[in-house]
Coordinates of C-alpha atoms and ligand atoms in Angstrom, one line a residue:
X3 CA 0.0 0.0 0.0
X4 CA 1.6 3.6 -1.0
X5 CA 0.0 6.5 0.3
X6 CA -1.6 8.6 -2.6
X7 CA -1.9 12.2 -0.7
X8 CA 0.4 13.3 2.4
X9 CA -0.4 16.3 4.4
X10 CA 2.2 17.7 6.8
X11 CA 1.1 20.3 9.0
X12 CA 4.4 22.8 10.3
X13 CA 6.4 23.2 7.0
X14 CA 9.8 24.2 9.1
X15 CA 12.6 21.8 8.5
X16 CA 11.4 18.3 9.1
X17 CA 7.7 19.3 7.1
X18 CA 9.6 21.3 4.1
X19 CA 12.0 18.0 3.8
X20 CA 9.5 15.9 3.7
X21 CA 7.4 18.1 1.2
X22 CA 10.5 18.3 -1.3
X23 CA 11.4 14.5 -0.7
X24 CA 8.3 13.6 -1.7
X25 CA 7.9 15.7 -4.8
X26 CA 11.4 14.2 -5.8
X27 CA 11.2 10.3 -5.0
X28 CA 7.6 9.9 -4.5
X29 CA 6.4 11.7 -7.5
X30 CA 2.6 9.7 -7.4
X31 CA 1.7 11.2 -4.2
X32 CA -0.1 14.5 -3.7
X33 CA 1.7 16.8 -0.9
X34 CA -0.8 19.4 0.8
X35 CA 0.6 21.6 4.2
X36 CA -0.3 23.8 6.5
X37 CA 1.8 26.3 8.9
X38 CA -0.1 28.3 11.3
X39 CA 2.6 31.3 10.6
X40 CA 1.2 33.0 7.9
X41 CA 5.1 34.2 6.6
X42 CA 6.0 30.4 6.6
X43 CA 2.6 29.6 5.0
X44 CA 4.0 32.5 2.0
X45 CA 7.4 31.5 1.8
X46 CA 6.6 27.5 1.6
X47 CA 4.5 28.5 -1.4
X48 CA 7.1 30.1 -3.0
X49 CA 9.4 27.4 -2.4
X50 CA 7.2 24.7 -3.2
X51 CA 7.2 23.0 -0.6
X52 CA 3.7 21.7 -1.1
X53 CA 2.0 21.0 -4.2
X54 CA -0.5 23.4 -2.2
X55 CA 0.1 25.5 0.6
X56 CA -4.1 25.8 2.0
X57 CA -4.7 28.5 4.6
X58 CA -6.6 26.4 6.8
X59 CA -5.5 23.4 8.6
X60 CA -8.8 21.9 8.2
X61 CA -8.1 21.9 4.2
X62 CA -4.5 20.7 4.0
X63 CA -5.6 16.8 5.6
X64 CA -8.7 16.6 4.0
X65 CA -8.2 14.2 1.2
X66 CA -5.1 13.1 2.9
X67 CA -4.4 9.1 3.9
X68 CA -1.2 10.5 5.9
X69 CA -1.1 13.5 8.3
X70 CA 2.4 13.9 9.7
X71 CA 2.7 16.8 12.5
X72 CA 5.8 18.1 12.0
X73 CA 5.2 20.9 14.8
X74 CA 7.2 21.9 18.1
X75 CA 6.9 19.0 20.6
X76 CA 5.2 21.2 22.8
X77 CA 2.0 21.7 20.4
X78 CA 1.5 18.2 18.6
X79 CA -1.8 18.1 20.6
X80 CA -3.0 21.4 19.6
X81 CA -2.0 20.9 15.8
X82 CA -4.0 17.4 16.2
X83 CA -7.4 19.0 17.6
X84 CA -7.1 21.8 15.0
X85 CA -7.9 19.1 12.1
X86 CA -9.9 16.7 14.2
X87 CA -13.1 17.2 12.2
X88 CA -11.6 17.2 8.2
X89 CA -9.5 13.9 8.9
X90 CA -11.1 10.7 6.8
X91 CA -11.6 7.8 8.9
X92 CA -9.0 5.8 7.2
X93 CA -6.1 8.5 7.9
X94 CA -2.9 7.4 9.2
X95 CA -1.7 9.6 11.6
X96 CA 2.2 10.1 12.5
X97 CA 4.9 13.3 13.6
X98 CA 8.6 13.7 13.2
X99 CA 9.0 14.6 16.9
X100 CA 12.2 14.3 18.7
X101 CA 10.8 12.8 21.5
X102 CA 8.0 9.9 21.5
X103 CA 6.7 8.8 24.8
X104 CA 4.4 12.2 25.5
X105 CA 3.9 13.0 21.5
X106 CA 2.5 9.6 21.1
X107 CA -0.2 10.4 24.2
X108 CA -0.9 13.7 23.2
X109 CA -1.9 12.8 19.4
X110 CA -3.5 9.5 21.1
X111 CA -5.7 11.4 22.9
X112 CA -6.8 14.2 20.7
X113 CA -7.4 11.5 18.1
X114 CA -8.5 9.0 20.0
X115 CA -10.6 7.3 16.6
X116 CA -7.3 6.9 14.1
X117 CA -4.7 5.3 14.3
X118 CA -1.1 6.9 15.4
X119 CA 2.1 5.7 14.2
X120 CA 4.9 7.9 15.7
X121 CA 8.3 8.3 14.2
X122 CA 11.5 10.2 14.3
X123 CA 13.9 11.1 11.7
X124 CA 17.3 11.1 13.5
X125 CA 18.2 13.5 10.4
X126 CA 18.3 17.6 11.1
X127 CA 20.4 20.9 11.3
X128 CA 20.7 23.5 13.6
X129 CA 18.4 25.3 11.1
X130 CA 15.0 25.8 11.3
X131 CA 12.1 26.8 9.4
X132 CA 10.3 27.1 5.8
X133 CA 14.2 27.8 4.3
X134 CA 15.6 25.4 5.8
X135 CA 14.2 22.2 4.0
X136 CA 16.0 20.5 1.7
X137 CA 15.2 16.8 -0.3
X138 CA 18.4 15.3 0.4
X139 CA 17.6 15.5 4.8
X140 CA 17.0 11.9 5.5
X141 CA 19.4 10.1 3.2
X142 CA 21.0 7.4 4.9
X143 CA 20.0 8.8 8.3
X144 CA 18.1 6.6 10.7
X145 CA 14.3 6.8 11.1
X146 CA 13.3 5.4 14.2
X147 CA 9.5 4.5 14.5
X148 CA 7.9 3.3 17.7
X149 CA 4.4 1.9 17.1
X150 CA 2.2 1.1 19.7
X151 CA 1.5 -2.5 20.7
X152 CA -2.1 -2.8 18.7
X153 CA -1.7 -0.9 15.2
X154 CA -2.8 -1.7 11.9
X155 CA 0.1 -3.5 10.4
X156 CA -0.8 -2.7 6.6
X157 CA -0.7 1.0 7.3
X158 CA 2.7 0.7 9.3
X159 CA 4.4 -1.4 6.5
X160 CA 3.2 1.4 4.2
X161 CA 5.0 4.1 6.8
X162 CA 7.9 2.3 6.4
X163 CA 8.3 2.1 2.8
X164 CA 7.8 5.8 2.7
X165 CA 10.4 6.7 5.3
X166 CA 12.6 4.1 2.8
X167 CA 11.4 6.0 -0.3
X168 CA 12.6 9.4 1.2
X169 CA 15.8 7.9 1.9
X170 CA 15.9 6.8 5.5
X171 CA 17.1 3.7 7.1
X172 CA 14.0 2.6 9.1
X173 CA 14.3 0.9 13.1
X174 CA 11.3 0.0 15.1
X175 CA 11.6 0.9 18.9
X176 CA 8.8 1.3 21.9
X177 CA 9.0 5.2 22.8
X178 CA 10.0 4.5 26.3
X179 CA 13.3 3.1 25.1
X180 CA 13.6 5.7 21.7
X181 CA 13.1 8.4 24.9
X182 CA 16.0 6.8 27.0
X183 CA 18.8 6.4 24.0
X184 CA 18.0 9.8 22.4
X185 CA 18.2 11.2 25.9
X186 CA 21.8 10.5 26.2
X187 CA 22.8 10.8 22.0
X188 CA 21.0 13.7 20.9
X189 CA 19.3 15.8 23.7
X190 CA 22.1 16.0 26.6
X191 CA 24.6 17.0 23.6
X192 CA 22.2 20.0 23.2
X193 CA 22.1 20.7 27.0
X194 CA 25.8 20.5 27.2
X195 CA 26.3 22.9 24.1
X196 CA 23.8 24.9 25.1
X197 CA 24.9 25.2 28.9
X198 CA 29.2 25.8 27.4
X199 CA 28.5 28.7 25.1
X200 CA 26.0 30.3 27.8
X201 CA 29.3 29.8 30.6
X202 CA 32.0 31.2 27.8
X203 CA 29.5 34.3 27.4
X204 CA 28.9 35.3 31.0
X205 CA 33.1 35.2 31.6
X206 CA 34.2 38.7 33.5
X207 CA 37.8 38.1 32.5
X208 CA 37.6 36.7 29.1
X209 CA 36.0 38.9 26.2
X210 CA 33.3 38.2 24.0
X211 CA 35.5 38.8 21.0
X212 CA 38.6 36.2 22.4
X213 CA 35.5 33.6 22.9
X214 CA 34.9 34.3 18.9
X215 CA 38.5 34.7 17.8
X216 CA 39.8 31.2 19.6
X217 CA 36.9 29.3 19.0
X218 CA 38.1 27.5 16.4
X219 CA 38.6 24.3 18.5
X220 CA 35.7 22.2 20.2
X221 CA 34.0 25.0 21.1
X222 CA 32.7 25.6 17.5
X223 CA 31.4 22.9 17.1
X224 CA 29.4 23.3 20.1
X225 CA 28.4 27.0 19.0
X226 CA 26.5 25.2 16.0
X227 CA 24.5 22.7 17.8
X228 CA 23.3 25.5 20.8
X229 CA 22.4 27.6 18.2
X230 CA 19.3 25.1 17.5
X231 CA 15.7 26.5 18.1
X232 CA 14.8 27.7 21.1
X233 CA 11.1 26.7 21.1
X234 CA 11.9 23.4 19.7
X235 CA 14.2 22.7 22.3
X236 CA 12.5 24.2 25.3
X237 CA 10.1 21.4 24.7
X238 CA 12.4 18.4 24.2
X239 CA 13.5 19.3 27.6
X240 CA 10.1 19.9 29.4
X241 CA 8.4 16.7 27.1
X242 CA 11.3 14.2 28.1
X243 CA 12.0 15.0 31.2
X244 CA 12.4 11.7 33.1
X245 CA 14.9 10.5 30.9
X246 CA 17.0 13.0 30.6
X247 CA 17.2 13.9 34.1
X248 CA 18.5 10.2 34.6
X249 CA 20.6 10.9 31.7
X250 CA 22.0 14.0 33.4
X251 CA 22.5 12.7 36.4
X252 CA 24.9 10.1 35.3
X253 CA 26.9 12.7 33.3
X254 CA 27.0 15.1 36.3
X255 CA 28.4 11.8 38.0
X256 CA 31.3 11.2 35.1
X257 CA 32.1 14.6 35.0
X258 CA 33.1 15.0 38.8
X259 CA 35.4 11.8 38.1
X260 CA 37.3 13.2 35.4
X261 CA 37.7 16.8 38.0
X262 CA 38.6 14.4 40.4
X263 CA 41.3 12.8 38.4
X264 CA 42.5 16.5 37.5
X265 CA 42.6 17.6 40.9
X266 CA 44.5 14.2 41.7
X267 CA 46.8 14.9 38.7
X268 CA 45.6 11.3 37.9
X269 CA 46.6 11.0 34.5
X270 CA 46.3 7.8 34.3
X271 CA 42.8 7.9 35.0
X272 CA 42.2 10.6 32.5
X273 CA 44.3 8.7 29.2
X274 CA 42.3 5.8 29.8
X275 CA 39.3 7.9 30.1
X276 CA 40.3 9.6 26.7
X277 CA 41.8 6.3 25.1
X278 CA 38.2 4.6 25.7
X279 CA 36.7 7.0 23.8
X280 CA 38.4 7.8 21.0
X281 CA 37.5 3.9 20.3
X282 CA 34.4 4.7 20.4
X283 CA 34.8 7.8 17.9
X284 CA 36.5 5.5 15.5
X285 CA 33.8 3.0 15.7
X286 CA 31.8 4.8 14.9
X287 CA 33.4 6.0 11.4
X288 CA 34.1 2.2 10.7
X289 CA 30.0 1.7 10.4
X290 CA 30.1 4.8 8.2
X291 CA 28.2 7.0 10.3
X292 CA 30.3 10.0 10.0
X293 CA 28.4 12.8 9.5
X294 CA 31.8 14.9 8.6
X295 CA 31.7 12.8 5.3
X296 CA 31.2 15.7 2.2
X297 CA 28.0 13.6 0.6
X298 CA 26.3 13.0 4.5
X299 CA 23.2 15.3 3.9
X300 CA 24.3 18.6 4.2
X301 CA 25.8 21.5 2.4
X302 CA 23.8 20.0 -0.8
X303 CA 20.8 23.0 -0.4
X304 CA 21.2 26.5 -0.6
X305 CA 19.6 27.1 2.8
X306 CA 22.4 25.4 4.7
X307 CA 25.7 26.4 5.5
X308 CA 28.5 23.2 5.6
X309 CA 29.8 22.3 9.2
X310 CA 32.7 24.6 8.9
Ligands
NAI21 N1 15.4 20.4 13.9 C1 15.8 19.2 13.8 O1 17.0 19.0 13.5 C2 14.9 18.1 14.0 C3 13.6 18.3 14.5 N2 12.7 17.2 14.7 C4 11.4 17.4 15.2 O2 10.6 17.9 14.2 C5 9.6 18.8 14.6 C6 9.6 20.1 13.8 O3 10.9 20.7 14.0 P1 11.6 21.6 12.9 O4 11.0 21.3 11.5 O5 13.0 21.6 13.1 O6 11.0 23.0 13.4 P2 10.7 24.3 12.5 O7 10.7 25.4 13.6 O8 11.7 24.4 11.4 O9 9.2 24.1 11.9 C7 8.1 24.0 12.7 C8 7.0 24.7 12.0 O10 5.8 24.5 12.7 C9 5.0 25.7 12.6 N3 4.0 25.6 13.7 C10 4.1 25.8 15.0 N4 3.0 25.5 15.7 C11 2.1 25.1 14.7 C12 0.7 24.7 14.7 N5 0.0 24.6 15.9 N6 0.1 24.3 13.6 C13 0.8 24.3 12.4 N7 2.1 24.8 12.3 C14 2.7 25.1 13.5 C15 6.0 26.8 12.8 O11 5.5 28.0 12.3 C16 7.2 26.2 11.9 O12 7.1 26.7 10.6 C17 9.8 19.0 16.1 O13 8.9 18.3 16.8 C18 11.2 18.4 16.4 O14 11.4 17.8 17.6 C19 13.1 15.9 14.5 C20 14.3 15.7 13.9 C21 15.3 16.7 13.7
ENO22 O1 22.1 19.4 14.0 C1 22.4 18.4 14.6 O2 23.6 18.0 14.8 C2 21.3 17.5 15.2 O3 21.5 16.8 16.1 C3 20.0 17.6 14.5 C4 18.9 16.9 15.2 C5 18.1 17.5 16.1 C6 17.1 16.9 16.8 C7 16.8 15.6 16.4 O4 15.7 15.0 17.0 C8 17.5 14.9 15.5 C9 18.6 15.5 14.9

């Protein structure tokens, strides 16, 4: 089964991918969308990110056999509610959203009569809205979907082979567990970038412009990632909370090791420390998941900058 008309409502970066990637490898389907913001509603028309950009939420997932929310965390329930009335029965319901234990509750219960198939592409930038799309997002990146125990298993082999079609290396996982390893991969990096640049900033005896000149080491890197979206952000933190506070809480635990082993001058402690994990870095490359690699995604759309 192939879906024949997709409607993503929030055409930011995860709905204006989608949009384009379907226009490009799934040229049968129909794309509709919808953004509340009436500037990102104008400039995903112009884009094309949508075969039609409709002013009304109502209209974009009329016709629609797939709605994916591709909305802030914080207001997947709000976005659901909004189209309640113009969904067809038959409507598969899913959402891009970084986190999936309290998405997959909030579009359960403001939809409580279709069915819900959450998922996450583990693809993105530190970019965000209708510019920021590109058709290229989810190739050869992981998209992790978590449905729940009872679903309809015709309409989740069909969300698969889209996710496939768009590029994306599909993995099924329940949310509690998706919550738990995205916790510790993807939202305590943010934290930690998020928490460096803020402490390099509020320095009394360093300058704002030495923090910019000589930060052409780690701390670049970081300066990218904690320059993410704020709103989006705000509500990975508030929406999966449990996890990463337990994620947190062993990090605060490592990290007052390795000052430990400073203090200690243990440097034993601290080459085995850093031994361990460049292993792990160069594991990683082996399985070809380096995202430094020129043809990983980005810097192949005018909207995005390369990693510098
Ligand atoms: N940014 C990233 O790298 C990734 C984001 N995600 C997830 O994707 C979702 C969307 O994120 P992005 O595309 O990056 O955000 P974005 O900020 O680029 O786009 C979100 C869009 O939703 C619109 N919007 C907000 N409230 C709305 C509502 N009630 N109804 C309709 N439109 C509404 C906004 O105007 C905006 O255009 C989030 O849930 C996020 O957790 C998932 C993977 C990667
Ligand atoms: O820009 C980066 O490095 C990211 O980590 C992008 C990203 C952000 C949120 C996600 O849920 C998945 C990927």
């Amino acid at each position: 089964m192939n879906f024949a008309h997709v409607a993503i409502i929030g055409l930011g970066l995860q709905g204006g991918s989608i949009g384009l990637a379907v226009q490009e490898f799934l040229p049968g389907t129909r794309v509709s969308g919808y953004d509340l913001d009436p500037a990102h509603r104008a400039r995903a028309a112009e884009r094309g990110l949508a075969h039609v950009v409709h002013d009304s939420a109502e209209d974009a997932v009329r016709e629609a056999d797939l709605v994916i929310f591709c909305v802030p965390p914080g207001v997947m329930g709000d976005a659901a509610r909004a189209v309640r009335p113009a969904l067809r029965p038959d409507a598969l319901i899913s959402d891009v959203g970084s986190c999936k234990g309290s998405i997959a509750r909030a579009l359960g219960e403001a939809l409580p009569d279709h069915f819900v198939i959450p998922a996450h592409p583990v693809a993105g930038t530190e970019h965000s809205g209708p510019d920021a799309g590109f058709a290229h997002l989810f190739r050869n990146r992981w998209c992790i979907i978590t449905p729940p125990e009872q679903t309809d298993l015709l309409k989740l082999s069909a969300l698969v082979e889209f996710w496939e079609a768009l590029g994306a290396n599909v993995e099924h996982m329940n949310a509690e567990h998706h919550d738990l390893v995205l916790a510790v991969t993807s939202h305590l990096p943010h934290l930690i970038a998020y928490t460096i640049v803020g402490t390099a900033s509020d320095l009394e005896n360093v300058t704002q412009s030495e923090v910019i000149k000589y930060s052409a080491g780690g701390f670049r890197d970081f300066t990218r990632i904690a320059a993410s979206d704020p709103t989006m952000w705000r509500d990975v933190f508030l929406n999966n909370k449990d996890a990463v506070l337990e994620m947190l809480g062993r990090f605060t635990e490592d990290l007052t090791a390795l000052q430990r082993s400073i203090r200690m001058g243990d440097g034993e402690a601290l080459f085995g420390h850093f031994a361990r994990t460049r292993a792990i870095r160069r594991s990683i490359i082996e399985e070809g998941q380096d995202d430094s690699r020129p043809d990983f995604g980005r810097g192949d759309h005018e909207g995005i900058v390369p990693a510098a």
